[in-house]
Amino acid sequence: MSVGVRAFWLVLAATLAGCSFTSAMNDSGGKRVASSGLEDVRFSSAHIRQGVWSPAEFARAARGGIFFVDPPVARRTVVLFIHGINGSPRDFRFLIEHLDRSRFQPCVFFYASGSSLSQTGRDLSQDIGELHRRHQITSLVIVAHSIGGLIARDLLLNPSAHAGVDIPVLFTLSSPWGGSPSAGFGARWSPVVVDSWRDIAAGSAYLHSLFVDAAGSPRDLPGSTRHYLLFSYRKSWSSFGLSGDAVTSVASQLFRTAQEQAYRVYGFDVSHSQILVNGSVAELLDETLHSLPAASIEVGS
């Protein structure tokens, strides 16, 4: 097997590892902001794969956007969940089921995880703006897994990207702040290159921009946002090399600047995907959310 082909399969295995899949269903288009349960056909495995390998087709079919898991209800704090590469909103089923739905309004952001993360960030900004205009939402909490955390940090570093919407808490799980060397190999050697691989490759310009601006000055998260940084460290029985969670290295998850800017850092002896179905993680999220003041602005219909 050639170096290029071997690197390609290494990256593919890494991006697929631990991600949940569901059976394919029929196509469905829709608005960028809508009400939808987790069983929405947009979130099928076929559409997940399309988002990785054919993001332009995914966009043309209007698969992505922000979706209310429950119909909007007044005076509930919006909690926005952002999945990782090769993932979908269904990955958050466990955490959403453990939310106090009498006080918190779960929403999910579905996107083509093969797209450049900059483009995904622009889409997210547009959708949050629509939430603000259509539903009078002025505050929300973000819960993000894996590269979803990178996208969320990018959003927070640009106040104009969420104008009129305060984000008091960023709750990230197993995010590769320091990037992934295997993604760099894939971007260099694979016969088919996914744009998001370039962004998460260790040392990429995108990752650099999350911590340093164009003038070379450090970029800090807003003082009004508390970042809860959760990392995972259980390796599979066949894992070798750096300590990690079978997908992302601990060193990447604990990138020094990300740690320094975090409000709290918590480690969990689980794999990259198991962190999404861990009871202790659900309890920590519940405690974090209940520490926030009750929503004072009604969610519009």
PDB file of C-alpha atoms in Angstrom:
ATOM      1  CA  MET A   1       0.000   0.000   0.000  1.00  0.00           C
ATOM      2  CA  SER A   2       1.416   3.418  -0.977  1.00  0.00           C
ATOM      3  CA  VAL A   3       2.066   6.159   1.591  1.00  0.00           C
ATOM      4  CA  GLY A   4      -0.718   8.282   0.108  1.00  0.00           C
ATOM      5  CA  VAL A   5      -3.366   5.591   0.224  1.00  0.00           C
ATOM      6  CA  ARG A   6      -2.305   4.487   3.714  1.00  0.00           C
ATOM      7  CA  ALA A   7      -2.506   8.075   5.021  1.00  0.00           C
ATOM      8  CA  PHE A   8      -5.909   8.471   3.423  1.00  0.00           C
ATOM      9  CA  TRP A   9      -7.309   5.469   5.225  1.00  0.00           C
ATOM     10  CA  LEU A  10      -5.706   6.521   8.505  1.00  0.00           C
ATOM     11  CA  VAL A  11      -7.482   9.862   8.333  1.00  0.00           C
ATOM     12  CA  LEU A  12     -10.744   8.286   7.264  1.00  0.00           C
ATOM     13  CA  ALA A  13     -10.586   5.844  10.168  1.00  0.00           C
ATOM     14  CA  ALA A  14      -9.831   8.670  12.609  1.00  0.00           C
ATOM     15  CA  THR A  15     -12.735  10.817  11.455  1.00  0.00           C
ATOM     16  CA  LEU A  16     -15.164   7.921  11.507  1.00  0.00           C
ATOM     17  CA  ALA A  17     -14.046   6.511  14.860  1.00  0.00           C
ATOM     18  CA  GLY A  18     -16.666   6.778  17.532  1.00  0.00           C
ATOM     19  CA  CYS A  19     -19.189   8.676  15.408  1.00  0.00           C
ATOM     20  CA  SER A  20     -22.796   7.559  15.509  1.00  0.00           C
ATOM     21  CA  PHE A  21     -24.633   6.532  12.381  1.00  0.00           C
ATOM     22  CA  THR A  22     -28.315   6.053  11.662  1.00  0.00           C
ATOM     23  CA  SER A  23     -30.116   4.391   8.775  1.00  0.00           C
ATOM     24  CA  ALA A  24     -30.558   6.447   5.595  1.00  0.00           C
ATOM     25  CA  MET A  25     -33.929   8.033   4.945  1.00  0.00           C
ATOM     26  CA  ASN A  26     -35.533  10.108   2.206  1.00  0.00           C
ATOM     27  CA  ASP A  27     -34.279  13.587   1.284  1.00  0.00           C
ATOM     28  CA  SER A  28     -35.819  16.686   2.821  1.00  0.00           C
ATOM     29  CA  GLY A  29     -35.055  20.361   2.334  1.00  0.00           C
ATOM     30  CA  GLY A  30     -36.149  23.150   4.660  1.00  0.00           C
ATOM     31  CA  LYS A  31     -35.548  26.537   6.226  1.00  0.00           C
ATOM     32  CA  ARG A  32     -32.249  27.447   7.863  1.00  0.00           C
ATOM     33  CA  VAL A  33     -34.080  27.916  11.185  1.00  0.00           C
ATOM     34  CA  ALA A  34     -36.978  25.576  11.935  1.00  0.00           C
ATOM     35  CA  SER A  35     -38.608  23.289  14.493  1.00  0.00           C
ATOM     36  CA  SER A  36     -37.580  19.661  14.169  1.00  0.00           C
ATOM     37  CA  GLY A  37     -37.151  16.590  16.347  1.00  0.00           C
ATOM     38  CA  LEU A  38     -33.976  14.531  16.332  1.00  0.00           C
ATOM     39  CA  GLU A  39     -35.623  12.023  13.995  1.00  0.00           C
ATOM     40  CA  ASP A  40     -35.795  14.587  11.188  1.00  0.00           C
ATOM     41  CA  VAL A  41     -34.748  12.944   7.922  1.00  0.00           C
ATOM     42  CA  ARG A  42     -32.188  15.691   7.358  1.00  0.00           C
ATOM     43  CA  PHE A  43     -30.014  14.034   9.998  1.00  0.00           C
ATOM     44  CA  SER A  44     -29.799  10.649   8.225  1.00  0.00           C
ATOM     45  CA  SER A  45     -26.485   8.866   7.674  1.00  0.00           C
ATOM     46  CA  ALA A  46     -26.771   9.488   3.933  1.00  0.00           C
ATOM     47  CA  HIS A  47     -26.911  13.227   4.522  1.00  0.00           C
ATOM     48  CA  ILE A  48     -24.046  13.080   7.012  1.00  0.00           C
ATOM     49  CA  ARG A  49     -21.874  11.402   4.366  1.00  0.00           C
ATOM     50  CA  GLN A  50     -22.997  13.908   1.752  1.00  0.00           C
ATOM     51  CA  GLY A  51     -21.981  16.718   4.096  1.00  0.00           C
ATOM     52  CA  VAL A  52     -18.483  15.239   4.415  1.00  0.00           C
ATOM     53  CA  TRP A  53     -17.791  14.287   0.815  1.00  0.00           C
ATOM     54  CA  SER A  54     -20.104  16.619  -1.177  1.00  0.00           C
ATOM     55  CA  PRO A  55     -20.685  19.733   0.953  1.00  0.00           C
ATOM     56  CA  ALA A  56     -21.733  21.814  -2.068  1.00  0.00           C
ATOM     57  CA  GLU A  57     -24.556  19.379  -2.813  1.00  0.00           C
ATOM     58  CA  PHE A  58     -25.477  19.388   0.873  1.00  0.00           C
ATOM     59  CA  ALA A  59     -25.784  23.185   0.746  1.00  0.00           C
ATOM     60  CA  ARG A  60     -27.804  23.198  -2.488  1.00  0.00           C
ATOM     61  CA  ALA A  61     -30.275  20.756  -0.938  1.00  0.00           C
ATOM     62  CA  ALA A  62     -30.701  23.067   2.104  1.00  0.00           C
ATOM     63  CA  ARG A  63     -29.920  20.320   4.582  1.00  0.00           C
ATOM     64  CA  GLY A  64     -28.281  22.507   7.212  1.00  0.00           C
ATOM     65  CA  GLY A  65     -29.303  25.127   9.721  1.00  0.00           C
ATOM     66  CA  ILE A  66     -30.439  25.554  13.307  1.00  0.00           C
ATOM     67  CA  PHE A  67     -33.372  23.441  14.428  1.00  0.00           C
ATOM     68  CA  PHE A  68     -35.491  23.592  17.590  1.00  0.00           C
ATOM     69  CA  VAL A  69     -35.754  20.086  19.028  1.00  0.00           C
ATOM     70  CA  ASP A  70     -39.037  21.113  20.724  1.00  0.00           C
ATOM     71  CA  PRO A  71     -41.465  23.809  19.590  1.00  0.00           C
ATOM     72  CA  PRO A  72     -40.316  27.184  20.984  1.00  0.00           C
ATOM     73  CA  VAL A  73     -41.660  27.976  24.452  1.00  0.00           C
ATOM     74  CA  ALA A  74     -41.498  31.288  26.289  1.00  0.00           C
ATOM     75  CA  ARG A  75     -38.873  32.007  28.955  1.00  0.00           C
ATOM     76  CA  ARG A  76     -36.581  29.080  28.303  1.00  0.00           C
ATOM     77  CA  THR A  77     -32.815  29.463  27.933  1.00  0.00           C
ATOM     78  CA  VAL A  78     -31.686  28.305  24.508  1.00  0.00           C
ATOM     79  CA  VAL A  79     -28.962  25.635  24.500  1.00  0.00           C
ATOM     80  CA  LEU A  80     -27.390  25.218  21.063  1.00  0.00           C
ATOM     81  CA  PHE A  81     -25.640  21.904  20.326  1.00  0.00           C
ATOM     82  CA  ILE A  82     -22.934  21.739  17.614  1.00  0.00           C
ATOM     83  CA  HIS A  83     -21.721  18.315  16.450  1.00  0.00           C
ATOM     84  CA  GLY A  84     -18.294  17.261  15.222  1.00  0.00           C
ATOM     85  CA  ILE A  85     -16.963  15.899  11.937  1.00  0.00           C
ATOM     86  CA  ASN A  86     -19.033  13.068  10.483  1.00  0.00           C
ATOM     87  CA  GLY A  87     -21.601  13.707  13.197  1.00  0.00           C
ATOM     88  CA  SER A  88     -25.161  14.954  13.457  1.00  0.00           C
ATOM     89  CA  PRO A  89     -27.548  16.437  16.033  1.00  0.00           C
ATOM     90  CA  ARG A  90     -28.523  12.883  16.975  1.00  0.00           C
ATOM     91  CA  ASP A  91     -25.128  12.526  18.666  1.00  0.00           C
ATOM     92  CA  PHE A  92     -26.521  14.722  21.462  1.00  0.00           C
ATOM     93  CA  ARG A  93     -29.617  12.612  22.136  1.00  0.00           C
ATOM     94  CA  PHE A  94     -28.409  11.547  25.608  1.00  0.00           C
ATOM     95  CA  LEU A  95     -27.437  15.039  26.761  1.00  0.00           C
ATOM     96  CA  ILE A  96     -30.652  16.539  25.399  1.00  0.00           C
ATOM     97  CA  GLU A  97     -32.745  13.882  27.130  1.00  0.00           C
ATOM     98  CA  HIS A  98     -31.072  14.878  30.410  1.00  0.00           C
ATOM     99  CA  LEU A  99     -31.822  18.594  30.011  1.00  0.00           C
ATOM    100  CA  ASP A 100     -34.355  20.247  32.286  1.00  0.00           C
ATOM    101  CA  ARG A 101     -36.819  20.990  29.481  1.00  0.00           C
ATOM    102  CA  SER A 102     -38.974  23.112  31.778  1.00  0.00           C
ATOM    103  CA  ARG A 103     -36.214  25.722  31.748  1.00  0.00           C
ATOM    104  CA  PHE A 104     -33.957  24.976  28.775  1.00  0.00           C
ATOM    105  CA  GLN A 105     -34.781  24.988  25.073  1.00  0.00           C
ATOM    106  CA  PRO A 106     -32.543  22.610  23.072  1.00  0.00           C
ATOM    107  CA  CYS A 107     -31.563  23.618  19.545  1.00  0.00           C
ATOM    108  CA  VAL A 108     -29.147  21.873  17.186  1.00  0.00           C
ATOM    109  CA  PHE A 109     -26.912  23.138  14.397  1.00  0.00           C
ATOM    110  CA  PHE A 110     -26.527  20.738  11.473  1.00  0.00           C
ATOM    111  CA  TYR A 111     -23.837  21.460   8.911  1.00  0.00           C
ATOM    112  CA  ALA A 112     -21.689  19.860   6.221  1.00  0.00           C
ATOM    113  CA  SER A 113     -18.663  18.751   8.221  1.00  0.00           C
ATOM    114  CA  GLY A 114     -16.542  18.481   5.097  1.00  0.00           C
ATOM    115  CA  SER A 115     -16.837  22.228   4.441  1.00  0.00           C
ATOM    116  CA  SER A 116     -14.152  24.668   5.494  1.00  0.00           C
ATOM    117  CA  LEU A 117     -14.673  25.631   9.111  1.00  0.00           C
ATOM    118  CA  SER A 118     -14.637  29.307   8.145  1.00  0.00           C
ATOM    119  CA  GLN A 119     -17.619  28.743   5.845  1.00  0.00           C
ATOM    120  CA  THR A 120     -19.399  26.770   8.538  1.00  0.00           C
ATOM    121  CA  GLY A 121     -18.792  29.634  10.960  1.00  0.00           C
ATOM    122  CA  ARG A 122     -20.361  32.077   8.498  1.00  0.00           C
ATOM    123  CA  ASP A 123     -23.394  29.805   8.149  1.00  0.00           C
ATOM    124  CA  LEU A 124     -23.719  29.564  11.934  1.00  0.00           C
ATOM    125  CA  SER A 125     -23.495  33.341  12.283  1.00  0.00           C
ATOM    126  CA  GLN A 126     -26.237  33.781   9.688  1.00  0.00           C
ATOM    127  CA  ASP A 127     -28.478  31.276  11.453  1.00  0.00           C
ATOM    128  CA  ILE A 128     -27.960  32.844  14.894  1.00  0.00           C
ATOM    129  CA  GLY A 129     -28.893  36.185  13.350  1.00  0.00           C
ATOM    130  CA  GLU A 130     -32.087  34.633  12.067  1.00  0.00           C
ATOM    131  CA  LEU A 131     -32.820  33.195  15.536  1.00  0.00           C
ATOM    132  CA  HIS A 132     -32.390  36.685  16.956  1.00  0.00           C
ATOM    133  CA  ARG A 133     -34.679  38.314  14.392  1.00  0.00           C
ATOM    134  CA  ARG A 134     -37.424  35.696  14.228  1.00  0.00           C
ATOM    135  CA  HIS A 135     -37.538  34.523  17.839  1.00  0.00           C
ATOM    136  CA  GLN A 136     -36.210  37.532  19.780  1.00  0.00           C
ATOM    137  CA  ILE A 137     -33.440  35.400  21.296  1.00  0.00           C
ATOM    138  CA  THR A 138     -30.835  37.577  22.995  1.00  0.00           C
ATOM    139  CA  SER A 139     -28.856  34.902  24.860  1.00  0.00           C
ATOM    140  CA  LEU A 140     -27.888  31.285  24.340  1.00  0.00           C
ATOM    141  CA  VAL A 141     -25.494  28.637  25.639  1.00  0.00           C
ATOM    142  CA  ILE A 142     -23.321  26.603  23.258  1.00  0.00           C
ATOM    143  CA  VAL A 143     -22.499  22.921  23.805  1.00  0.00           C
ATOM    144  CA  ALA A 144     -20.046  21.688  21.172  1.00  0.00           C
ATOM    145  CA  HIS A 145     -18.317  18.374  20.454  1.00  0.00           C
ATOM    146  CA  SER A 146     -14.956  17.912  18.718  1.00  0.00           C
ATOM    147  CA  ILE A 147     -14.504  20.373  15.820  1.00  0.00           C
ATOM    148  CA  GLY A 148     -17.799  21.934  16.839  1.00  0.00           C
ATOM    149  CA  GLY A 149     -15.792  23.564  19.623  1.00  0.00           C
ATOM    150  CA  LEU A 150     -13.452  25.180  17.089  1.00  0.00           C
ATOM    151  CA  ILE A 151     -16.402  26.570  15.158  1.00  0.00           C
ATOM    152  CA  ALA A 152     -17.941  27.919  18.367  1.00  0.00           C
ATOM    153  CA  ARG A 153     -14.705  29.606  19.478  1.00  0.00           C
ATOM    154  CA  ASP A 154     -14.371  31.266  16.069  1.00  0.00           C
ATOM    155  CA  LEU A 155     -17.904  32.627  16.464  1.00  0.00           C
ATOM    156  CA  LEU A 156     -17.210  33.967  19.957  1.00  0.00           C
ATOM    157  CA  LEU A 157     -14.030  35.735  18.861  1.00  0.00           C
ATOM    158  CA  ASN A 158     -16.053  37.791  16.371  1.00  0.00           C
ATOM    159  CA  PRO A 159     -18.755  39.781  18.211  1.00  0.00           C
ATOM    160  CA  SER A 160     -20.345  40.915  14.945  1.00  0.00           C
ATOM    161  CA  ALA A 161     -20.974  37.242  14.123  1.00  0.00           C
ATOM    162  CA  HIS A 162     -23.523  37.029  16.951  1.00  0.00           C
ATOM    163  CA  ALA A 163     -24.589  40.662  17.258  1.00  0.00           C
ATOM    164  CA  GLY A 164     -27.428  41.108  19.738  1.00  0.00           C
ATOM    165  CA  VAL A 165     -26.984  37.602  21.175  1.00  0.00           C
ATOM    166  CA  ASP A 166     -25.013  37.075  24.382  1.00  0.00           C
ATOM    167  CA  ILE A 167     -23.227  33.727  24.880  1.00  0.00           C
ATOM    168  CA  PRO A 168     -22.519  33.363  28.619  1.00  0.00           C
ATOM    169  CA  VAL A 169     -21.296  29.749  28.474  1.00  0.00           C
ATOM    170  CA  LEU A 170     -19.254  27.719  25.988  1.00  0.00           C
ATOM    171  CA  PHE A 171     -19.238  24.031  26.959  1.00  0.00           C
ATOM    172  CA  THR A 172     -16.855  22.028  24.757  1.00  0.00           C
ATOM    173  CA  LEU A 173     -16.231  18.287  24.675  1.00  0.00           C
ATOM    174  CA  SER A 174     -13.071  16.649  23.255  1.00  0.00           C
ATOM    175  CA  SER A 175     -12.167  19.499  20.913  1.00  0.00           C
ATOM    176  CA  PRO A 176      -8.838  19.313  19.011  1.00  0.00           C
ATOM    177  CA  TRP A 177      -7.551  22.798  19.844  1.00  0.00           C
ATOM    178  CA  GLY A 178      -4.043  21.837  18.753  1.00  0.00           C
ATOM    179  CA  GLY A 179      -5.214  20.117  15.597  1.00  0.00           C
ATOM    180  CA  SER A 180      -4.728  16.632  14.207  1.00  0.00           C
ATOM    181  CA  PRO A 181      -1.506  15.498  12.500  1.00  0.00           C
ATOM    182  CA  SER A 182      -3.422  12.754  10.659  1.00  0.00           C
ATOM    183  CA  ALA A 183      -5.665  15.377   9.060  1.00  0.00           C
ATOM    184  CA  GLY A 184      -2.538  17.046   7.686  1.00  0.00           C
ATOM    185  CA  PHE A 185      -1.375  13.758   6.171  1.00  0.00           C
ATOM    186  CA  GLY A 186      -4.784  13.280   4.598  1.00  0.00           C
ATOM    187  CA  ALA A 187      -4.871  16.796   3.161  1.00  0.00           C
ATOM    188  CA  ARG A 188      -1.432  16.238   1.651  1.00  0.00           C
ATOM    189  CA  TRP A 189      -1.675  12.669   0.379  1.00  0.00           C
ATOM    190  CA  SER A 190      -5.310  11.697  -0.046  1.00  0.00           C
ATOM    191  CA  PRO A 191      -6.648  11.504  -3.623  1.00  0.00           C
ATOM    192  CA  VAL A 192      -9.829  13.156  -2.288  1.00  0.00           C
ATOM    193  CA  VAL A 193      -9.276  16.055   0.130  1.00  0.00           C
ATOM    194  CA  VAL A 194     -11.945  17.288   2.536  1.00  0.00           C
ATOM    195  CA  ASP A 195     -11.728  21.042   3.223  1.00  0.00           C
ATOM    196  CA  SER A 196     -12.216  20.681   6.965  1.00  0.00           C
ATOM    197  CA  TRP A 197      -9.136  18.416   7.116  1.00  0.00           C
ATOM    198  CA  ARG A 198      -6.984  21.360   6.041  1.00  0.00           C
ATOM    199  CA  ASP A 199      -8.417  23.467   8.858  1.00  0.00           C
ATOM    200  CA  ILE A 200      -7.862  20.896  11.608  1.00  0.00           C
ATOM    201  CA  ALA A 201      -4.382  19.897  10.442  1.00  0.00           C
ATOM    202  CA  ALA A 202      -1.862  20.703  13.176  1.00  0.00           C
ATOM    203  CA  GLY A 203      -0.338  24.139  12.526  1.00  0.00           C
ATOM    204  CA  SER A 204      -3.052  25.251  10.098  1.00  0.00           C
ATOM    205  CA  ALA A 205      -3.787  28.919   9.497  1.00  0.00           C
ATOM    206  CA  TYR A 206      -7.326  28.382  10.775  1.00  0.00           C
ATOM    207  CA  LEU A 207      -6.188  26.965  14.118  1.00  0.00           C
ATOM    208  CA  HIS A 208      -3.610  29.746  14.463  1.00  0.00           C
ATOM    209  CA  SER A 209      -6.345  32.342  13.907  1.00  0.00           C
ATOM    210  CA  LEU A 210      -8.324  30.969  16.850  1.00  0.00           C
ATOM    211  CA  PHE A 211      -5.618  32.110  19.266  1.00  0.00           C
ATOM    212  CA  VAL A 212      -3.576  34.805  17.465  1.00  0.00           C
ATOM    213  CA  ASP A 213      -4.808  37.698  15.307  1.00  0.00           C
ATOM    214  CA  ALA A 214      -3.343  38.931  12.019  1.00  0.00           C
ATOM    215  CA  ALA A 215      -1.060  41.356  13.886  1.00  0.00           C
ATOM    216  CA  GLY A 216       0.366  38.564  16.026  1.00  0.00           C
ATOM    217  CA  SER A 217      -1.485  39.526  19.219  1.00  0.00           C
ATOM    218  CA  PRO A 218      -3.209  36.921  21.403  1.00  0.00           C
ATOM    219  CA  ARG A 219      -6.954  36.483  20.932  1.00  0.00           C
ATOM    220  CA  ASP A 220      -8.889  35.973  24.158  1.00  0.00           C
ATOM    221  CA  LEU A 221     -12.438  34.781  24.609  1.00  0.00           C
ATOM    222  CA  PRO A 222     -14.846  37.529  25.699  1.00  0.00           C
ATOM    223  CA  GLY A 223     -14.760  38.142  29.433  1.00  0.00           C
ATOM    224  CA  SER A 224     -18.529  37.629  29.555  1.00  0.00           C
ATOM    225  CA  THR A 225     -18.200  34.002  28.371  1.00  0.00           C
ATOM    226  CA  ARG A 226     -17.219  31.140  30.651  1.00  0.00           C
ATOM    227  CA  HIS A 227     -15.532  28.287  28.797  1.00  0.00           C
ATOM    228  CA  TYR A 228     -15.941  24.834  30.337  1.00  0.00           C
ATOM    229  CA  LEU A 229     -13.306  22.690  28.617  1.00  0.00           C
ATOM    230  CA  LEU A 230     -13.953  18.951  28.874  1.00  0.00           C
ATOM    231  CA  PHE A 231     -11.422  16.447  27.543  1.00  0.00           C
ATOM    232  CA  SER A 232     -11.485  12.665  27.157  1.00  0.00           C
ATOM    233  CA  TYR A 233      -8.560  10.288  27.533  1.00  0.00           C
ATOM    234  CA  ARG A 234      -9.617   6.629  27.225  1.00  0.00           C
ATOM    235  CA  LYS A 235      -7.648   4.896  24.466  1.00  0.00           C
ATOM    236  CA  SER A 236      -8.963   1.864  22.630  1.00  0.00           C
ATOM    237  CA  TRP A 237      -7.262  -1.495  23.205  1.00  0.00           C
ATOM    238  CA  SER A 238      -5.532  -1.155  19.829  1.00  0.00           C
ATOM    239  CA  SER A 239      -4.381   2.458  20.286  1.00  0.00           C
ATOM    240  CA  PHE A 240      -0.708   3.322  20.187  1.00  0.00           C
ATOM    241  CA  GLY A 241       1.418   6.447  20.255  1.00  0.00           C
ATOM    242  CA  LEU A 242       0.322   9.650  22.014  1.00  0.00           C
ATOM    243  CA  SER A 243      -2.171   9.603  24.856  1.00  0.00           C
ATOM    244  CA  GLY A 244      -5.640  10.301  23.554  1.00  0.00           C
ATOM    245  CA  ASP A 245      -9.272   9.212  23.336  1.00  0.00           C
ATOM    246  CA  ALA A 246      -8.956   6.936  20.277  1.00  0.00           C
ATOM    247  CA  VAL A 247      -9.551   9.937  17.969  1.00  0.00           C
ATOM    248  CA  THR A 248      -7.926  13.100  19.387  1.00  0.00           C
ATOM    249  CA  SER A 249      -4.748  13.345  21.422  1.00  0.00           C
ATOM    250  CA  VAL A 250      -4.866  14.662  24.963  1.00  0.00           C
ATOM    251  CA  ALA A 251      -2.138  17.144  24.001  1.00  0.00           C
ATOM    252  CA  SER A 252      -4.400  18.628  21.338  1.00  0.00           C
ATOM    253  CA  GLN A 253      -7.422  18.769  23.625  1.00  0.00           C
ATOM    254  CA  LEU A 254      -5.311  20.451  26.317  1.00  0.00           C
ATOM    255  CA  PHE A 255      -3.615  22.974  24.041  1.00  0.00           C
ATOM    256  CA  ARG A 256      -2.053  25.385  26.514  1.00  0.00           C
ATOM    257  CA  THR A 257      -3.764  28.623  25.451  1.00  0.00           C
ATOM    258  CA  ALA A 258      -7.172  26.966  25.397  1.00  0.00           C
ATOM    259  CA  GLN A 259      -6.575  25.721  28.949  1.00  0.00           C
ATOM    260  CA  GLU A 260      -5.380  29.113  30.152  1.00  0.00           C
ATOM    261  CA  GLN A 261      -8.485  30.842  28.843  1.00  0.00           C
ATOM    262  CA  ALA A 262     -10.924  28.209  30.132  1.00  0.00           C
ATOM    263  CA  TYR A 263     -13.038  28.919  33.206  1.00  0.00           C
ATOM    264  CA  ARG A 264     -12.944  25.244  34.223  1.00  0.00           C
ATOM    265  CA  VAL A 265     -11.152  22.157  32.824  1.00  0.00           C
ATOM    266  CA  TYR A 266     -12.483  18.640  33.437  1.00  0.00           C
ATOM    267  CA  GLY A 267     -11.115  15.275  32.302  1.00  0.00           C
ATOM    268  CA  PHE A 268     -13.166  12.125  31.730  1.00  0.00           C
ATOM    269  CA  ASP A 269     -11.956   8.549  31.364  1.00  0.00           C
ATOM    270  CA  VAL A 270     -14.047   7.918  28.252  1.00  0.00           C
ATOM    271  CA  SER A 271     -13.483   7.796  24.507  1.00  0.00           C
ATOM    272  CA  HIS A 272     -14.131  10.566  21.981  1.00  0.00           C
ATOM    273  CA  SER A 273     -17.718   9.447  21.402  1.00  0.00           C
ATOM    274  CA  GLN A 274     -18.469   8.088  24.888  1.00  0.00           C
ATOM    275  CA  ILE A 275     -18.181  11.575  26.354  1.00  0.00           C
ATOM    276  CA  LEU A 276     -21.529  12.309  24.691  1.00  0.00           C
ATOM    277  CA  VAL A 277     -23.311   9.554  26.628  1.00  0.00           C
ATOM    278  CA  ASN A 278     -21.635   9.908  30.007  1.00  0.00           C
ATOM    279  CA  GLY A 279     -23.775  10.512  33.087  1.00  0.00           C
ATOM    280  CA  SER A 280     -21.169  12.631  34.856  1.00  0.00           C
ATOM    281  CA  VAL A 281     -20.915  14.895  31.810  1.00  0.00           C
ATOM    282  CA  ALA A 282     -24.710  15.270  31.755  1.00  0.00           C
ATOM    283  CA  GLU A 283     -24.687  16.163  35.478  1.00  0.00           C
ATOM    284  CA  LEU A 284     -21.941  18.750  34.984  1.00  0.00           C
ATOM    285  CA  LEU A 285     -23.845  20.332  32.107  1.00  0.00           C
ATOM    286  CA  ASP A 286     -27.007  20.430  34.222  1.00  0.00           C
ATOM    287  CA  GLU A 287     -25.154  22.086  37.114  1.00  0.00           C
ATOM    288  CA  THR A 288     -23.583  24.610  34.756  1.00  0.00           C
ATOM    289  CA  LEU A 289     -26.897  25.520  33.156  1.00  0.00           C
ATOM    290  CA  HIS A 290     -28.709  25.853  36.461  1.00  0.00           C
ATOM    291  CA  SER A 291     -26.033  28.271  37.665  1.00  0.00           C
ATOM    292  CA  LEU A 292     -27.246  30.741  35.033  1.00  0.00           C
ATOM    293  CA  PRO A 293     -29.958  33.290  35.810  1.00  0.00           C
ATOM    294  CA  ALA A 294     -33.386  32.345  34.486  1.00  0.00           C
ATOM    295  CA  ALA A 295     -34.165  33.606  30.996  1.00  0.00           C
ATOM    296  CA  SER A 296     -35.896  37.001  31.146  1.00  0.00           C
ATOM    297  CA  ILE A 297     -36.683  37.304  27.439  1.00  0.00           C
ATOM    298  CA  GLU A 298     -39.496  35.270  25.936  1.00  0.00           C
ATOM    299  CA  VAL A 299     -38.689  33.000  23.031  1.00  0.00           C
ATOM    300  CA  GLY A 300     -40.931  34.069  20.191  1.00  0.00           C
ATOM    301  CA  SER A 301     -42.978  31.600  18.211  1.00  0.00           C
TER     302      SER A 301
END
